[in-house]
Amino acid sequence: VLNGKQLGALFKQFNQQYFGGKLPAYRIHVVRRITRVGESGRCLERRMLIEIQHGLPDEDAISTLLHEMAHAAHPKGGHSMPWKKEMIRLREAGAPLVPPDARVRLDDWDGNRVTRRMFRTELEDAFCGSPDDLLKLTLSQAIRCFVGNVGGPSTISAFLKKYPWAGAVLKETKKEFREYQKQQAAH
Ligand SMILES: [Zn+2]
């Protein structure tokens, strides 16, 4: 299992190797708990901090680091087109990605169905570096953000008709962010 120091050294190495040394100097922390469901890392752009889930097999930790570095290269973009292009570029450059990061495609959204998980993950990703902005987000803004980054029905009302759970998911995500902030404040 790689520790934060080793991952920090890999960050420097990958930054030179794959990003032309252009990424700012992020700190890398290995953390016990990541609030995002099903995600193994996150990129806190404002704090210039990348968090990697503790206990991952080395190849997953390394792939997650590269996933988060691609976020660092395109702050606030979530899993939008620039991020996807970055991931494909990394794969083609031979970066050690493993699935699902190794399988990113430009047309990842199939145009048919947005899942609750997709909606939530995208919001978490878009705002993980700025939780205060997420807490102020209206449902319309959240939908616009999702559709801009990922795709989906082009009007708010069409989106809500198809995915009436969007409001509840936004609420849940806000609750999670609030709890995370409380936790951080307690430390
Ligand atoms: Zn991500």
Coordinates of C-alpha atoms and ligand atoms in Angstrom, one line a residue, residues 36 39 41-43 67-68 71 78-79 83 101 121 125, ligand 1:
R36 CA -18.1 10.5 -2.3
E39 CA -15.1 7.1 -5.5
G41 CA -10.1 9.9 -4.5
R42 CA -10.9 13.5 -4.9
C43 CA -9.3 16.7 -6.0
H67 CA -7.7 10.6 -12.4
E68 CA -7.4 13.4 -9.8
H71 CA -9.1 17.1 -12.6
G78 CA -16.1 17.5 -13.3
H79 CA -16.1 14.6 -15.7
W83 CA -11.4 15.9 -18.4
D101 CA -10.3 5.1 -15.5
T121 CA -21.1 12.0 -8.6
D125 CA -16.9 16.3 -8.5
Ligands
ZN1 ZN -13.5 12.4 -10.8

